[in-house]
Coordinates of C-alpha atoms (C1' of nucleotides) in Angstrom, one line a residue:
Chain A
M293 CA -4.6 41.1 18.8
K294 CA -7.1 40.4 21.5
A295 CA -8.3 37.4 23.4
R296 CA -6.5 38.2 26.6
R297 CA -8.2 35.7 28.8
P298 CA -8.4 32.6 26.7
N299 CA -5.5 30.3 26.3
S300 CA -8.2 28.1 24.8
R301 CA -7.2 29.3 21.4
E302 CA -3.6 28.1 21.9
K303 CA -4.8 24.8 23.4
I304 CA -7.1 24.2 20.4
L305 CA -4.3 25.0 17.9
A306 CA -1.9 22.6 19.7
A307 CA -4.6 20.0 19.9
A308 CA -5.3 20.2 16.2
A309 CA -1.6 19.7 15.5
D310 CA -1.5 16.7 17.8
V311 CA -4.6 15.1 16.3
A312 CA -3.2 15.5 12.8
R313 CA 0.1 14.0 13.8
E314 CA -1.3 11.1 15.8
S315 CA -4.5 10.2 14.1
G316 CA -3.4 11.1 10.6
P317 CA -4.1 14.3 8.7
G318 CA -7.3 12.9 7.3
S319 CA -8.8 12.4 10.8
L320 CA -8.7 16.1 11.8
S321 CA -12.4 16.6 12.5
L322 CA -13.8 19.3 14.7
D323 CA -15.1 16.8 17.2
A324 CA -11.7 15.2 17.5
V325 CA -9.9 18.5 18.0
A326 CA -12.5 19.7 20.6
S327 CA -12.2 16.6 22.7
R328 CA -8.5 16.6 22.4
A329 CA -8.3 20.2 23.5
G330 CA -10.5 19.5 26.5
V331 CA -13.1 21.8 25.1
S332 CA -16.7 21.4 24.0
K333 CA -17.5 21.6 20.3
G334 CA -19.5 24.7 21.0
G335 CA -16.4 26.2 22.6
L336 CA -14.3 25.3 19.6
L337 CA -16.7 26.9 17.3
Y338 CA -16.7 29.9 19.5
N339 CA -13.0 30.4 19.0
F340 CA -12.9 29.3 15.4
P341 CA -16.3 29.8 13.7
T342 CA -15.4 27.5 10.9
K343 CA -12.9 24.8 10.1
A344 CA -11.3 27.0 7.6
K345 CA -10.6 29.6 10.3
L346 CA -9.0 26.9 12.3
M347 CA -6.7 26.0 9.5
Q348 CA -5.9 29.6 8.9
G349 CA -5.0 29.9 12.5
L350 CA -2.6 27.0 12.2
V351 CA -0.9 28.5 9.2
E352 CA -0.7 32.0 10.7
D353 CA 0.8 30.7 13.9
Y354 CA 3.3 28.6 12.1
L355 CA 4.4 31.5 9.9
R356 CA 4.7 33.8 12.9
E357 CA 6.8 31.4 14.8
F358 CA 9.0 30.8 11.8
E359 CA 9.5 34.5 11.3
E360 CA 10.4 35.1 14.9
A361 CA 12.9 32.3 15.0
L362 CA 14.4 33.5 11.8
E363 CA 14.8 37.0 13.1
A364 CA 16.2 35.8 16.4
A365 CA 18.7 33.6 14.5
R366 CA 19.8 36.5 12.4
Q367 CA 20.4 38.9 15.2
K368 CA 22.0 36.5 17.6
D369 CA 25.5 34.9 17.4
S370 CA 26.1 37.0 14.3
G371 CA 29.8 36.4 14.7
G372 CA 30.3 37.4 11.1
E373 CA 28.1 34.7 9.9
S374 CA 26.1 35.1 6.7
P375 CA 22.3 35.2 6.7
L376 CA 22.3 32.0 4.7
A377 CA 24.4 30.3 7.3
A378 CA 22.1 31.4 10.0
Y379 CA 19.1 30.0 8.0
I380 CA 20.9 26.7 7.5
R381 CA 21.6 26.4 11.2
L382 CA 18.1 27.4 12.2
S383 CA 16.6 24.9 9.8
A384 CA 18.9 22.1 10.9
R385 CA 17.8 22.7 14.4
D386 CA 14.2 22.6 13.4
C387 CA 14.5 19.3 11.7
E388 CA 16.4 17.7 14.6
E389 CA 13.2 17.6 16.6
T390 CA 11.9 14.1 16.2
Q391 CA 8.3 15.2 15.9
P392 CA 7.3 16.1 12.4
S393 CA 5.6 19.1 14.1
A394 CA 3.8 20.3 11.0
S395 CA 1.9 17.4 9.6
W396 CA -1.2 19.4 10.0
I397 CA -0.1 20.9 6.7
F398 CA -1.4 17.8 5.0
S399 CA -4.8 18.4 6.6
A400 CA -4.8 21.9 5.4
I401 CA -3.9 20.9 1.9
A402 CA -6.6 18.2 1.8
E403 CA -9.1 20.8 3.1
D404 CA -8.2 23.3 0.5
P405 CA -4.9 23.7 -1.4
D406 CA -5.2 27.5 -1.1
F407 CA -4.1 27.3 2.5
M408 CA -0.7 26.9 1.1
T409 CA -0.5 30.2 -0.6
P410 CA 0.6 32.2 2.5
I411 CA 3.3 29.7 3.0
K412 CA 4.4 29.8 -0.6
T413 CA 4.6 33.6 -0.6
F414 CA 6.5 33.5 2.6
K415 CA 9.0 31.2 1.2
Q416 CA 9.3 33.2 -2.0
Q417 CA 10.1 36.3 0.0
L418 CA 12.6 34.4 2.1
F419 CA 14.4 33.2 -1.0
E420 CA 14.3 36.6 -2.6
R421 CA 15.8 38.1 0.5
L422 CA 18.5 35.5 0.7
K423 CA 19.4 36.2 -2.9
G424 CA 20.0 39.8 -2.0
E425 CA 22.2 38.8 0.8
T426 CA 24.3 36.1 -0.7
P427 CA 27.1 36.9 -3.1
D428 CA 27.3 33.5 -4.8
L429 CA 24.0 32.4 -6.4
K430 CA 25.3 28.9 -7.0
S431 CA 26.0 28.4 -3.3
L432 CA 22.6 29.8 -2.4
L433 CA 20.8 27.5 -4.8
V434 CA 22.5 24.4 -3.6
C435 CA 22.2 25.2 0.1
Y436 CA 18.6 26.5 -0.1
L437 CA 17.4 23.4 -2.0
A438 CA 19.2 21.0 0.3
I439 CA 17.6 22.6 3.3
E440 CA 14.3 22.4 1.5
G441 CA 15.0 18.7 1.1
L442 CA 15.7 18.3 4.8
R443 CA 12.5 20.0 5.7
S444 CA 10.6 17.8 3.2
M445 CA 12.1 14.7 4.8
N446 CA 11.1 15.9 8.2
L447 CA 7.6 16.7 7.1
F448 CA 7.1 13.3 5.5
D449 CA 8.7 11.6 8.5
S450 CA 11.0 9.8 6.1
D451 CA 14.4 10.6 7.3
V452 CA 16.9 8.6 5.4
L453 CA 19.9 10.1 7.1
S454 CA 21.7 9.0 10.2
Q455 CA 22.7 11.4 12.9
D456 CA 26.2 11.5 11.6
E457 CA 25.2 12.0 8.0
R458 CA 22.9 14.9 8.9
Q459 CA 25.7 16.5 10.8
L460 CA 28.1 16.0 7.9
L461 CA 25.5 17.5 5.5
V462 CA 25.0 20.6 7.6
S463 CA 28.7 21.2 8.0
S464 CA 29.2 20.8 4.2
L465 CA 26.4 23.3 3.5
L466 CA 27.9 25.7 6.0
E467 CA 31.2 25.4 4.2
I468 CA 29.6 26.0 0.8
A469 CA 27.7 29.0 2.3
K470 CA 30.8 30.4 3.9
Chain B
M145 CA -19.6 1.0 -26.6
K146 CA -19.0 -1.9 -24.2
A147 CA -16.7 -4.8 -24.2
R148 CA -13.8 -3.0 -22.6
R149 CA -10.5 -4.5 -22.3
P150 CA -9.0 -4.1 -18.8
N151 CA -7.4 -0.8 -19.7
S152 CA -10.1 0.5 -17.4
R153 CA -7.6 0.1 -14.6
E154 CA -5.2 2.5 -16.2
K155 CA -7.9 4.9 -17.0
I156 CA -9.1 4.9 -13.5
L157 CA -5.6 5.4 -12.1
A158 CA -5.0 8.3 -14.4
A159 CA -8.4 9.8 -13.6
A160 CA -7.6 9.6 -9.9
A161 CA -4.4 11.5 -10.4
D162 CA -6.2 14.1 -12.5
V163 CA -9.0 14.6 -9.9
A164 CA -6.5 15.0 -7.1
R165 CA -4.5 17.6 -9.0
E166 CA -7.4 19.6 -10.3
S167 CA -10.0 19.4 -7.6
G168 CA -7.6 19.2 -4.7
P169 CA -6.4 16.1 -2.8
G170 CA -9.3 16.3 -0.4
S171 CA -11.8 15.9 -3.1
L172 CA -10.7 12.5 -4.3
S173 CA -13.9 10.6 -3.9
L174 CA -14.8 7.4 -5.6
D175 CA -17.7 9.1 -7.4
A176 CA -15.4 11.8 -8.7
V177 CA -12.9 9.3 -9.9
A178 CA -15.5 7.1 -11.5
S179 CA -17.1 9.9 -13.5
R180 CA -13.8 11.3 -14.5
A181 CA -12.7 7.9 -15.8
G182 CA -15.9 7.5 -17.7
V183 CA -16.8 4.5 -15.6
S184 CA -19.7 3.8 -13.2
K185 CA -19.0 3.6 -9.6
G186 CA -19.8 -0.1 -9.7
G187 CA -17.2 -0.5 -12.4
L188 CA -14.7 1.3 -10.3
L189 CA -15.3 -0.9 -7.3
Y190 CA -15.0 -3.9 -9.5
N191 CA -11.4 -2.9 -10.4
F192 CA -10.5 -1.6 -7.0
P193 CA -12.7 -3.2 -4.4
T194 CA -11.9 -0.5 -1.9
K195 CA -10.6 3.0 -1.8
A196 CA -7.4 1.8 -0.1
K197 CA -6.8 -0.5 -3.0
L198 CA -7.1 2.4 -5.3
M199 CA -4.5 4.3 -3.4
Q200 CA -2.3 1.3 -3.3
G201 CA -2.5 1.0 -7.0
L202 CA -1.5 4.6 -7.4
V203 CA 1.5 4.1 -5.2
E204 CA 2.6 0.9 -6.9
D205 CA 2.2 2.4 -10.3
Y206 CA 4.3 5.4 -9.3
L207 CA 7.1 3.3 -7.8
R208 CA 7.2 1.0 -10.8
E209 CA 7.5 3.9 -13.3
F210 CA 10.1 5.6 -11.1
E211 CA 12.1 2.4 -11.0
E212 CA 11.9 1.9 -14.8
A213 CA 12.9 5.4 -15.5
L214 CA 15.8 5.1 -13.1
E215 CA 17.0 1.9 -14.7
A216 CA 16.7 3.4 -18.1
A217 CA 18.6 6.5 -17.1
R218 CA 21.4 4.4 -15.7
Q219 CA 21.8 2.2 -18.6
K220 CA 21.5 4.8 -21.3
D221 CA 24.0 7.6 -22.2
S222 CA 26.3 6.1 -19.6
G223 CA 29.2 8.1 -21.1
G224 CA 31.2 7.6 -18.0
E225 CA 28.6 9.3 -16.0
S226 CA 28.2 8.4 -12.3
P227 CA 24.9 6.9 -11.1
L228 CA 24.5 9.9 -8.9
A229 CA 24.7 12.2 -11.9
A230 CA 22.2 10.0 -13.8
Y231 CA 19.8 10.4 -10.8
I232 CA 20.2 14.1 -10.8
R233 CA 19.5 14.4 -14.5
L234 CA 16.5 12.1 -14.2
S235 CA 15.0 14.1 -11.3
A236 CA 15.6 17.4 -12.9
R237 CA 13.8 16.2 -16.0
D238 CA 10.9 15.0 -13.8
C239 CA 10.6 18.3 -12.1
E240 CA 10.6 20.3 -15.3
E241 CA 7.1 19.1 -16.2
T242 CA 4.8 21.8 -15.1
Q243 CA 2.2 19.4 -13.7
P244 CA 2.9 18.5 -10.1
S245 CA 2.0 15.0 -11.4
A246 CA 1.9 13.3 -8.0
S247 CA -0.3 15.4 -5.8
W248 CA -2.4 12.4 -5.3
I249 CA 0.2 11.6 -2.7
F250 CA -1.6 14.1 -0.4
S251 CA -4.8 12.2 -0.8
A252 CA -3.1 9.0 0.1
I253 CA -1.5 10.5 3.2
A254 CA -4.8 12.0 4.2
E255 CA -6.5 8.6 3.8
D256 CA -3.9 6.8 5.7
P257 CA -0.3 7.8 6.4
D258 CA 0.8 4.2 6.0
F259 CA 0.5 4.5 2.3
M260 CA 3.8 6.3 2.5
T261 CA 5.8 3.4 3.8
P262 CA 6.4 1.7 0.4
I263 CA 7.7 5.1 -0.9
K264 CA 9.8 5.6 2.2
T265 CA 11.5 2.2 1.9
F266 CA 12.0 2.7 -1.8
K267 CA 13.8 6.0 -1.1
Q268 CA 15.8 4.4 1.7
Q269 CA 17.0 1.7 -0.7
L270 CA 17.8 4.2 -3.4
F271 CA 19.8 6.3 -1.0
E272 CA 21.7 3.2 0.3
R273 CA 22.4 2.1 -3.2
L274 CA 23.8 5.6 -4.2
K275 CA 25.9 5.5 -1.1
G276 CA 27.6 2.3 -2.3
E277 CA 28.2 3.9 -5.7
T278 CA 29.4 7.3 -4.7
P279 CA 32.9 7.8 -3.5
D280 CA 32.4 11.1 -1.7
L281 CA 29.7 11.0 1.0
K282 CA 29.6 14.7 1.3
S283 CA 28.8 15.2 -2.4
L284 CA 26.1 12.6 -2.2
L285 CA 24.5 14.2 0.8
V286 CA 24.4 17.6 -0.7
C287 CA 23.2 16.5 -4.1
Y288 CA 20.6 14.0 -2.8
L289 CA 19.1 16.5 -0.4
A290 CA 19.0 19.2 -3.0
I291 CA 17.2 17.0 -5.4
E292 CA 14.8 16.0 -2.6
G293 CA 14.2 19.7 -2.2
L294 CA 13.5 20.1 -5.9
R295 CA 11.0 17.3 -5.7
S296 CA 9.4 18.8 -2.7
M297 CA 8.9 22.1 -4.4
N298 CA 7.5 20.4 -7.4
L299 CA 5.1 18.4 -5.3
F300 CA 3.9 21.5 -3.3
D301 CA 3.7 23.4 -6.6
S302 CA 5.7 26.1 -5.0
D303 CA 8.6 26.5 -7.3
V304 CA 10.6 29.5 -6.3
L305 CA 13.2 29.1 -8.9
S306 CA 13.3 30.6 -12.4
Q307 CA 14.2 28.6 -15.4
D308 CA 17.8 29.9 -15.3
E309 CA 18.2 29.3 -11.7
R310 CA 17.0 25.7 -11.9
Q311 CA 19.4 25.1 -14.7
L312 CA 22.2 26.7 -12.8
L313 CA 21.4 24.5 -9.8
V314 CA 21.4 21.3 -11.8
S315 CA 24.7 22.1 -13.4
S316 CA 26.2 23.0 -10.0
L317 CA 25.0 19.7 -8.6
L318 CA 26.4 17.8 -11.6
E319 CA 29.7 19.4 -11.0
I320 CA 29.6 18.5 -7.3
A321 CA 28.7 14.9 -8.3
K322 CA 31.4 14.7 -10.9
Chain C
dC271 C1' -24.4 42.7 32.2
dT272 C1' -20.8 40.8 29.5
dT273 C1' -17.5 37.4 28.3
dA274 C1' -16.3 32.9 27.6
dC275 C1' -17.6 29.2 27.4
dT276 C1' -20.5 24.1 28.2
dG277 C1' -23.7 20.6 26.7
dT278 C1' -27.1 18.8 23.9
dA279 C1' -29.9 18.2 20.2
dC280 C1' -30.3 18.5 15.5
dC281 C1' -29.9 19.1 10.2
dG282 C1' -28.2 18.5 5.4
dT283 C1' -24.7 16.8 2.8
dC284 C1' -21.3 13.8 1.3
dT285 C1' -19.0 9.4 1.2
dG286 C1' -17.6 4.5 1.1
dG287 C1' -19.2 0.6 -0.1
dA288 C1' -22.7 -3.4 -0.4
dC289 C1' -25.8 -5.4 -3.6
dG290 C1' -28.3 -7.1 -7.4
dG291 C1' -28.8 -6.7 -12.1
dT292 C1' -27.0 -6.4 -17.1
dC293 C1' -24.3 -7.0 -21.1
dT294 C1' -20.5 -9.2 -23.5
dT295 C1' -17.2 -12.8 -24.5
dG296 C1' -15.3 -17.4 -24.2
dT297 C1' -15.9 -22.4 -24.0
dC298 C1' -17.5 -26.6 -25.3
dA299 C1' -20.7 -30.4 -26.0
dA300 C1' -24.0 -32.1 -29.5
Chain D
dT202 C1' -22.4 -24.8 -36.7
dT203 C1' -25.0 -23.9 -33.0
dG204 C1' -26.9 -23.3 -28.7
dA205 C1' -26.3 -23.4 -23.6
dC206 C1' -24.0 -21.8 -20.0
dA207 C1' -20.3 -19.8 -17.1
dA208 C1' -17.3 -16.1 -16.1
dG209 C1' -15.8 -11.5 -16.5
dA210 C1' -16.7 -6.6 -16.8
dC211 C1' -19.5 -3.2 -15.6
dC212 C1' -24.0 -0.4 -14.3
dG213 C1' -27.2 2.0 -11.0
dT214 C1' -29.2 2.3 -6.7
dC215 C1' -29.4 2.4 -1.9
dC216 C1' -27.9 3.1 2.8
dA217 C1' -25.6 3.7 7.3
dG218 C1' -22.4 6.7 9.2
dA219 C1' -19.5 10.6 9.7
dC220 C1' -18.8 15.3 9.3
dG221 C1' -19.4 20.5 9.4
dG222 C1' -22.2 23.6 11.1
dT223 C1' -26.5 25.7 13.7
dA224 C1' -29.4 26.7 17.5
dC225 C1' -30.1 27.4 22.0
dA226 C1' -30.4 27.0 26.9
dG227 C1' -27.4 27.2 30.8
dT228 C1' -23.5 28.8 33.8
dA229 C1' -19.5 30.6 36.3
dA230 C1' -16.6 34.5 36.7
dG231 C1' -15.5 39.3 36.7

DNA sequence: CTTACTGTACCGTCTGGACGGTCTTGTCAA
DNA sequence: TTGACAAGACCGTCCAGACGGTACAGTAAG
């Protein structure tokens, strides 16, 4: 909304995600984030008066980017493709990045499980929306859950699939979603 | 009320899981576990000399139970059912319990992400095994990932599905796995 | 003068874990 | 049968360190 000058905010958020990924979700301390962001602790507390606000910022940023990407994927290349198919493609692309990218979520959960509720309601709404747009419920269920599985693997950094297998999976899902 | 048999160990493990679920994964302190288990802190440290050992115990217990349940599901009711189908049924049953049951995993990850490696390799082996037993790779991929998604939802306590939907999903997967 | 910080010093709380003590049970010689 | 003694299981306390957060003086830019 404001904060025209400071890209400090973004730097701090990025630093927090980095620290969580590299040093482990349990080592996300304010000191670590500040030094990683190249900012003094006072400066960090200036942007995020409390650790909870920091986490909240992480969540909000994540959700905002997700929503933007989703909307973009829907509007683009819409060559007769179903919304479900667009979601599958988007998610597959997300999970191809080797970085788990969102392991800060574990930090947030450890801090307070309630940080998950915005994410939960977001997903709930997404699913509800897809239900309204997908004729066959069975296809939706299978595809949505499989994508959820892919995301989970990415998050836990425990990808069991080879490149070929992932590609085969995605094409199978797209066929189901057709 | 002394002279305890070493079922203290099991009580402690159960208490740790309870504390993680109820007070949040970040509040799994030795004191909390000890008092929950009805054991002094010294007694806890006697059974698990370090917090890391406690986590390790949690992981090992979890994996052992999983393996036993899997083997039981394979051998039982094998009315011509494929191993993949057995795995689907077992997992669906697991996820029907309303308790997330394994949210201590978040505590373990926060403590040290390396606690996940045994779980990762276990899953890797399971997947490899299923690959050897399932004729159609596409079916396996879709079903395995969908189940993974179900587990993830259960773990994050963010179940988007209704009872009916979950049932429909499982039957769809079983048909695919047929 | 305001905004956006930096830098340092400090406080209260919580946590893991080390330590020494205590109670119970098992073993075995006399 | 008994008494001594060792080992196992557990208790309760204490402590050093880390962490979140506060306070405050200073500063560079617009």
